[in-house]
Amino acid sequence: MAAPIIHGVRTVGVLGAGQMGLGIAYVSALRAKVPVLLLDKSKEQVSSSLKFMDKLLAKDVSKGKIQDIEAKEARDRISVLDYDSHGIEGFRDTDMVIEAVSENIQLKRTLFKSISEAVNPDCIMASNTSSISITKIAAATIPEGVSASSEQGRKYAERVVGLHFFNPVPVMKLVELIAALQTSQSTLERARAFASACGKEVTTSQDVPGFVSNAVLMPFINEAIMTLEKGVATKEDIDKTLRLGMAHPMGPLQLGKRPDFIGLDTCLAIQQTLYQGTGDSKYRPSVLLERMVDAKWLGKKSGKGFYDYQ
Ligand code: CAA
């Protein structure tokens, strides 16, 4: 018998329509079958993401993974909020907002403050951050002048949780669930149930820099970049070694290989968070990675990373 759905999410808001936000909207609409309100300040981003979504749904139909009617219903569940006329206020009647903007703590704290002011008092506020402290994000939701330990203060911060999806979201089977110090048990359980309804397996991690996934993945990627930097092997051979020698679906450098795929700017931001958050030199970003981001060679999304994508 199917597990009871206890997330109580009748409408979800997704903030950020980049590759992660798009994927989260996709699994929410297709798998969890909930209406999605998508918000991004870039109209171009929204339009290119929706085109990609249509392609993905059409591919799933053509491969017989879903019926035509399921694809149509999923697409119809997704509405776009106009940033200029609605902004974050448009999330007012949602039961959960999932933020998927870039890895910038100030930006996330500012957005969570606005979300907490806009939404109803039961709404869960989830961040898809890959590395930033959920506790720091949660603290930003408490209104000025309200004590963090008061009942009123706790009512804001206890609804903040980390829901870390993996790229590409429609394909990767995992969501990492992270409780801030302030997160309530009910928020955690509802967030877990929602991730399961999206078809994901859920692991939990404490709120440490990078959680489990990136605390392990980032030193691995960085080591591969430093191996390239030292001239130990070509990028192709580094990737091939990991792909064929260790059965990784992608090597650590290319698309086809991870950092180009994740985005080198995102990799650098995560590594900086890990390094600053722990002070541990094993997390220090390589100079080559910093230079590539300086040059705006960000991987697949900018047409050039360790490999060319033109
Ligand atoms: N969005 C949606 N679906 C996608 C996709 C995308 N961006 N890219 C590929 N897919 C789908 C394809 O459509 C295809 O679906 P079907 O089986 O229905 O045809 C399926 O994935 C396999 O694709 P391909 O055959 O084209 O290519 P592949 O076999 O090389 O698989 C891959 C592609 C799934 C991305 C695979 O290479 C892989 O698993 N790579 C590892 C990805 C990874 O490590 N992700 C985690 C990154 S870290 C992260 O996200 C967390 C963080 O905090 C930084």
Coordinates of C-alpha atoms and ligand atoms in Angstrom, one line a residue:
M1 CA 0.0 0.0 0.0
A2 CA 1.3 3.5 -0.9
A3 CA 2.7 5.5 2.0
P4 CA 0.3 8.2 3.3
I5 CA 1.1 11.7 2.0
I6 CA 1.7 13.9 5.0
H7 CA 3.4 16.8 3.4
G8 CA 0.1 18.8 3.1
V9 CA 1.5 20.7 0.1
R10 CA -1.3 21.7 -2.2
T11 CA 0.7 24.3 -4.0
V12 CA 4.5 24.8 -4.2
G13 CA 6.4 27.9 -5.1
V14 CA 9.8 27.5 -6.8
L15 CA 12.1 30.5 -6.7
G16 CA 14.7 30.5 -9.4
A17 CA 14.1 28.9 -12.8
G18 CA 17.7 27.8 -13.6
Q19 CA 18.5 24.2 -14.1
M20 CA 17.8 23.2 -10.5
G21 CA 14.6 25.2 -10.2
L22 CA 13.3 23.8 -13.5
G23 CA 14.1 20.3 -12.3
I24 CA 12.3 20.8 -9.0
A25 CA 9.3 22.3 -10.8
Y26 CA 9.3 19.3 -13.1
V27 CA 9.3 16.6 -10.4
S28 CA 6.8 18.5 -8.3
A29 CA 4.4 18.8 -11.1
L30 CA 4.9 15.3 -12.7
R31 CA 5.7 13.1 -9.7
A32 CA 4.1 14.9 -6.6
K33 CA 1.4 16.2 -8.9
V34 CA 1.1 19.5 -7.2
P35 CA 0.5 22.9 -8.8
V36 CA 3.7 24.9 -9.1
L37 CA 4.2 28.6 -9.1
L38 CA 7.6 29.4 -10.8
L39 CA 9.2 32.8 -10.2
D40 CA 12.4 34.2 -11.6
K41 CA 13.4 37.8 -12.3
S42 CA 14.8 36.8 -15.7
K43 CA 12.0 36.3 -18.3
E44 CA 14.5 34.8 -20.7
Q45 CA 15.5 32.2 -18.1
V46 CA 11.9 31.2 -17.5
S47 CA 11.2 30.9 -21.2
S48 CA 14.2 28.8 -22.0
S49 CA 13.6 26.6 -19.0
L50 CA 10.0 26.0 -20.0
K51 CA 11.1 25.1 -23.5
F52 CA 13.5 22.6 -22.0
M53 CA 10.7 21.2 -19.8
D54 CA 8.4 20.7 -22.8
K55 CA 11.3 18.8 -24.5
L56 CA 11.8 16.6 -21.5
L57 CA 8.1 15.8 -21.2
A58 CA 7.9 15.1 -24.9
K59 CA 10.9 12.8 -24.6
D60 CA 9.4 10.9 -21.7
V61 CA 6.2 10.4 -23.7
S62 CA 8.0 9.3 -26.8
K63 CA 10.0 6.7 -24.7
G64 CA 6.7 5.4 -23.2
K65 CA 7.8 6.5 -19.6
I66 CA 4.6 8.6 -19.2
Q67 CA 1.3 8.9 -21.0
D68 CA 0.6 12.0 -23.1
I69 CA -2.2 13.0 -20.7
E70 CA 0.2 12.9 -17.7
A71 CA 2.7 15.1 -19.6
K72 CA -0.1 17.6 -20.4
E73 CA -1.5 17.6 -16.8
A74 CA 2.1 18.1 -15.4
R75 CA 2.7 21.0 -17.8
D76 CA -0.7 22.5 -16.9
R77 CA 0.2 22.4 -13.2
I78 CA 3.1 24.9 -13.8
S79 CA 2.3 28.6 -13.8
V80 CA 4.7 31.4 -14.1
L81 CA 4.5 34.3 -11.7
D82 CA 5.4 37.7 -13.3
Y83 CA 8.3 39.0 -11.3
D84 CA 7.4 42.7 -11.9
S85 CA 3.8 42.5 -10.9
H86 CA 3.8 39.7 -8.2
G87 CA 7.4 39.2 -7.0
I88 CA 7.7 37.0 -3.9
E89 CA 4.2 38.2 -2.8
G90 CA 2.9 35.8 -5.4
F91 CA 3.8 32.9 -3.1
R92 CA 1.3 34.1 -0.5
D93 CA -1.0 31.0 -0.8
T94 CA 1.6 28.3 -1.2
D95 CA 2.2 25.6 1.4
M96 CA 5.9 25.3 0.5
V97 CA 8.4 27.5 -1.2
I98 CA 11.6 25.9 -2.5
E99 CA 14.4 28.4 -3.2
A100 CA 16.9 27.5 -6.0
V101 CA 18.9 30.7 -6.7
S102 CA 22.7 31.0 -6.9
E103 CA 25.0 30.1 -4.0
N104 CA 25.2 33.4 -2.3
I105 CA 24.4 33.7 1.4
Q106 CA 23.4 37.3 1.4
L107 CA 21.0 36.8 -1.5
K108 CA 19.5 33.8 0.2
R109 CA 19.1 35.5 3.5
T110 CA 17.4 38.5 1.9
L111 CA 15.1 36.3 -0.1
F112 CA 14.1 34.2 2.9
K113 CA 13.3 37.3 4.9
S114 CA 10.9 38.4 2.0
I115 CA 9.5 34.9 1.7
S116 CA 8.7 34.7 5.4
E117 CA 7.0 38.0 5.3
A118 CA 4.9 37.0 2.3
V119 CA 3.7 33.4 3.0
N120 CA 1.1 32.0 5.4
P121 CA 2.2 30.9 8.9
D122 CA 2.2 27.1 8.0
C123 CA 4.2 27.5 4.8
I124 CA 7.5 25.5 4.7
M125 CA 10.5 27.5 3.4
A126 CA 13.1 25.2 1.9
S127 CA 16.4 26.0 0.4
N128 CA 18.1 23.9 -2.3
T129 CA 21.5 25.3 -1.2
S130 CA 24.4 22.9 -1.8
S131 CA 26.5 24.1 1.1
I132 CA 25.3 27.2 2.9
S133 CA 24.2 27.0 6.5
I134 CA 20.5 26.4 6.8
T135 CA 20.7 27.7 10.4
K136 CA 22.0 31.1 9.1
I137 CA 19.3 31.2 6.5
A138 CA 16.6 30.4 9.1
A139 CA 17.9 33.1 11.4
A140 CA 17.2 35.7 8.6
T141 CA 13.4 35.0 8.7
I142 CA 13.0 36.3 12.3
P143 CA 11.5 39.9 12.1
E144 CA 13.6 42.7 13.5
G145 CA 13.0 43.3 17.2
V146 CA 11.7 39.7 17.8
S147 CA 13.8 37.5 20.0
A148 CA 15.0 34.3 18.3
S149 CA 14.1 32.3 21.4
S150 CA 10.6 33.7 21.8
E151 CA 7.6 31.7 20.6
Q152 CA 7.0 34.3 17.8
G153 CA 10.6 34.1 16.6
R154 CA 10.7 30.3 16.7
K155 CA 7.5 30.2 14.6
Y156 CA 9.4 31.7 11.6
A157 CA 12.7 29.9 11.8
E158 CA 11.3 26.5 12.6
R159 CA 9.7 26.3 9.1
V160 CA 13.1 26.6 7.3
V161 CA 14.7 23.4 6.1
G162 CA 17.4 22.3 3.6
L163 CA 16.1 20.2 0.6
H164 CA 19.1 19.6 -1.5
F165 CA 18.3 18.1 -5.0
F166 CA 20.9 16.9 -7.4
N167 CA 21.5 17.7 -11.0
P168 CA 19.8 16.7 -13.3
V169 CA 16.9 16.7 -10.9
P170 CA 14.5 14.7 -13.1
V171 CA 17.1 11.9 -13.2
M172 CA 19.0 11.9 -9.9
K173 CA 17.3 9.8 -7.3
L174 CA 18.4 11.6 -4.1
V175 CA 17.4 14.5 -2.0
E176 CA 19.5 15.5 1.0
L177 CA 17.4 16.7 3.9
I178 CA 19.1 19.2 6.3
A179 CA 17.6 20.5 9.6
A180 CA 18.7 23.9 10.8
L181 CA 19.2 24.1 14.6
Q182 CA 15.8 25.8 14.6
T183 CA 13.9 23.4 12.3
S184 CA 10.9 21.7 13.9
Q185 CA 10.2 18.0 13.6
S186 CA 7.0 18.6 11.7
T187 CA 8.8 20.7 9.1
L188 CA 11.3 18.0 8.7
E189 CA 8.7 15.3 8.3
R190 CA 6.6 17.3 5.8
A191 CA 9.7 18.1 3.8
R192 CA 10.8 14.5 3.8
A193 CA 7.3 13.4 2.7
F194 CA 7.3 16.0 -0.1
A195 CA 10.7 14.8 -1.4
S196 CA 9.4 11.2 -1.4
A197 CA 6.3 12.3 -3.3
C198 CA 8.7 13.8 -5.9
G199 CA 10.0 10.2 -6.3
K200 CA 13.3 10.8 -4.4
E201 CA 15.1 8.7 -1.8
V202 CA 16.0 10.9 1.1
T203 CA 19.1 11.0 3.3
T204 CA 19.6 13.3 6.2
S205 CA 22.7 15.4 7.0
Q206 CA 23.6 17.7 9.8
D207 CA 23.9 21.4 9.0
V208 CA 27.6 21.4 8.3
P209 CA 29.3 23.2 5.4
G210 CA 28.6 21.2 2.2
F211 CA 26.4 18.6 4.2
V212 CA 27.4 15.0 3.3
S213 CA 27.4 15.3 -0.4
N214 CA 29.6 18.3 -1.1
A215 CA 31.9 17.8 1.9
V216 CA 32.9 14.6 0.1
L217 CA 32.4 15.6 -3.6
M218 CA 34.2 18.9 -3.6
P219 CA 37.6 17.8 -2.4
F220 CA 37.4 15.0 -5.0
I221 CA 36.7 17.5 -7.8
N222 CA 39.3 19.9 -6.5
E223 CA 41.9 17.2 -6.4
A224 CA 41.2 16.4 -10.0
I225 CA 41.6 20.0 -11.0
M226 CA 44.9 20.2 -9.1
T227 CA 46.0 17.0 -10.8
L228 CA 45.3 18.7 -14.2
E229 CA 47.1 21.9 -13.0
K230 CA 50.2 19.9 -12.0
G231 CA 50.3 18.3 -15.5
V232 CA 50.0 14.8 -14.1
A233 CA 47.6 13.8 -17.0
T234 CA 45.4 15.3 -19.6
K235 CA 41.8 16.2 -18.8
E236 CA 40.6 13.4 -21.0
D237 CA 42.7 10.8 -19.1
I238 CA 41.8 12.1 -15.7
D239 CA 38.1 11.8 -16.6
K240 CA 38.6 8.4 -18.3
T241 CA 40.5 7.0 -15.2
L242 CA 37.6 7.8 -12.9
R243 CA 34.9 6.8 -15.4
L244 CA 36.3 3.5 -16.5
G245 CA 38.5 2.7 -13.4
M246 CA 35.9 3.5 -10.8
A247 CA 32.6 3.3 -12.7
H248 CA 31.6 6.9 -12.2
P249 CA 29.0 7.9 -14.7
M250 CA 31.0 11.1 -15.3
G251 CA 34.6 11.9 -14.8
P252 CA 35.5 14.7 -12.4
L253 CA 36.2 17.4 -15.0
Q254 CA 34.1 17.2 -18.2
L255 CA 30.4 17.3 -18.9
G256 CA 30.2 14.1 -19.2
K257 CA 32.2 15.2 -16.1
R258 CA 31.1 17.0 -13.1
P259 CA 32.4 20.5 -12.5
D260 CA 31.6 21.6 -16.1
F261 CA 28.2 20.1 -15.5
I262 CA 27.5 21.7 -12.1
G263 CA 29.0 25.0 -13.2
L264 CA 32.5 26.1 -12.2
D265 CA 31.2 29.2 -10.5
T266 CA 28.9 27.0 -8.3
C267 CA 31.8 24.7 -7.6
L268 CA 34.0 27.6 -6.5
A269 CA 31.2 29.1 -4.4
I270 CA 30.7 25.8 -2.6
Q271 CA 34.4 25.3 -2.1
Q272 CA 34.7 28.8 -0.6
T273 CA 31.8 28.1 1.8
L274 CA 33.5 24.8 2.8
Y275 CA 36.9 26.5 3.3
Q276 CA 35.6 29.5 5.2
G277 CA 33.2 27.3 7.2
T278 CA 35.8 24.8 8.4
G279 CA 39.1 26.6 8.0
D280 CA 40.4 23.2 6.7
S281 CA 43.0 23.5 3.9
K282 CA 41.7 20.4 2.2
Y283 CA 38.8 22.5 1.0
R284 CA 40.9 25.4 -0.4
P285 CA 39.8 26.0 -4.0
S286 CA 42.6 25.4 -6.6
V287 CA 44.1 28.4 -8.3
L288 CA 43.1 27.0 -11.7
L289 CA 39.4 26.9 -10.7
E290 CA 39.6 30.5 -9.4
R291 CA 41.2 31.6 -12.7
M292 CA 38.6 29.8 -14.8
V293 CA 35.8 31.5 -13.0
D294 CA 37.7 34.9 -13.4
A295 CA 37.7 34.2 -17.1
K296 CA 34.0 33.3 -17.0
W297 CA 34.7 29.8 -18.3
L298 CA 32.0 28.3 -16.3
G299 CA 31.4 25.0 -18.0
K300 CA 28.5 23.9 -20.2
K301 CA 26.3 26.9 -19.3
S302 CA 28.9 29.4 -20.7
G303 CA 30.0 27.3 -23.6
K304 CA 33.5 26.7 -22.2
G305 CA 34.9 25.0 -19.1
F306 CA 37.5 22.3 -19.0
Y307 CA 35.9 21.3 -22.4
D308 CA 34.3 23.3 -25.2
Y309 CA 30.6 23.0 -25.7
Q310 CA 30.1 25.2 -28.8
Ligands
CAA1 N1 17.8 17.1 -17.4 C1 16.9 16.1 -17.5 N2 17.2 14.8 -17.9 C2 18.5 14.7 -18.4 C3 19.4 15.7 -18.4 C4 19.0 17.0 -17.9 N3 19.8 18.0 -17.8 N4 20.6 15.2 -18.9 C5 20.4 13.9 -19.2 N5 19.1 13.6 -18.9 C6 18.4 12.3 -19.1 C7 18.4 12.0 -20.5 O1 17.3 12.6 -21.1 C8 18.2 10.5 -20.5 O2 16.9 10.1 -20.2 P1 16.3 8.8 -20.8 O3 16.9 7.6 -20.0 O4 14.8 8.9 -20.5 O5 16.7 8.8 -22.2 C9 19.1 10.1 -19.2 O6 19.2 11.3 -18.5 C10 20.5 9.6 -19.6 O7 21.0 10.6 -20.5 P2 22.1 10.3 -21.6 O8 21.8 8.9 -22.2 O9 22.0 11.5 -22.6 O10 23.5 10.5 -21.0 P3 24.2 9.7 -19.8 O11 23.9 8.2 -19.8 O12 25.6 10.1 -19.8 O13 23.5 10.3 -18.5 C11 23.6 11.7 -16.7 C12 23.5 11.6 -18.2 C13 22.3 11.2 -16.0 C14 23.7 13.2 -16.4 C15 24.8 10.8 -16.1 O14 25.9 11.2 -16.8 C16 25.1 11.0 -14.7 O15 24.4 10.4 -13.8 N6 26.0 11.9 -14.3 C17 26.4 12.2 -12.9 C18 25.6 13.4 -12.5 C19 26.0 13.9 -11.2 O16 27.0 13.5 -10.6 N7 25.1 14.7 -10.6 C20 25.4 15.3 -9.3 C21 26.1 16.6 -9.5 S1 26.4 17.3 -7.9 C22 25.0 18.1 -7.6 O17 24.1 18.2 -8.3 C23 24.9 18.6 -6.2 C24 25.6 19.8 -5.9 O18 25.4 20.3 -4.8 C25 26.7 20.4 -6.7

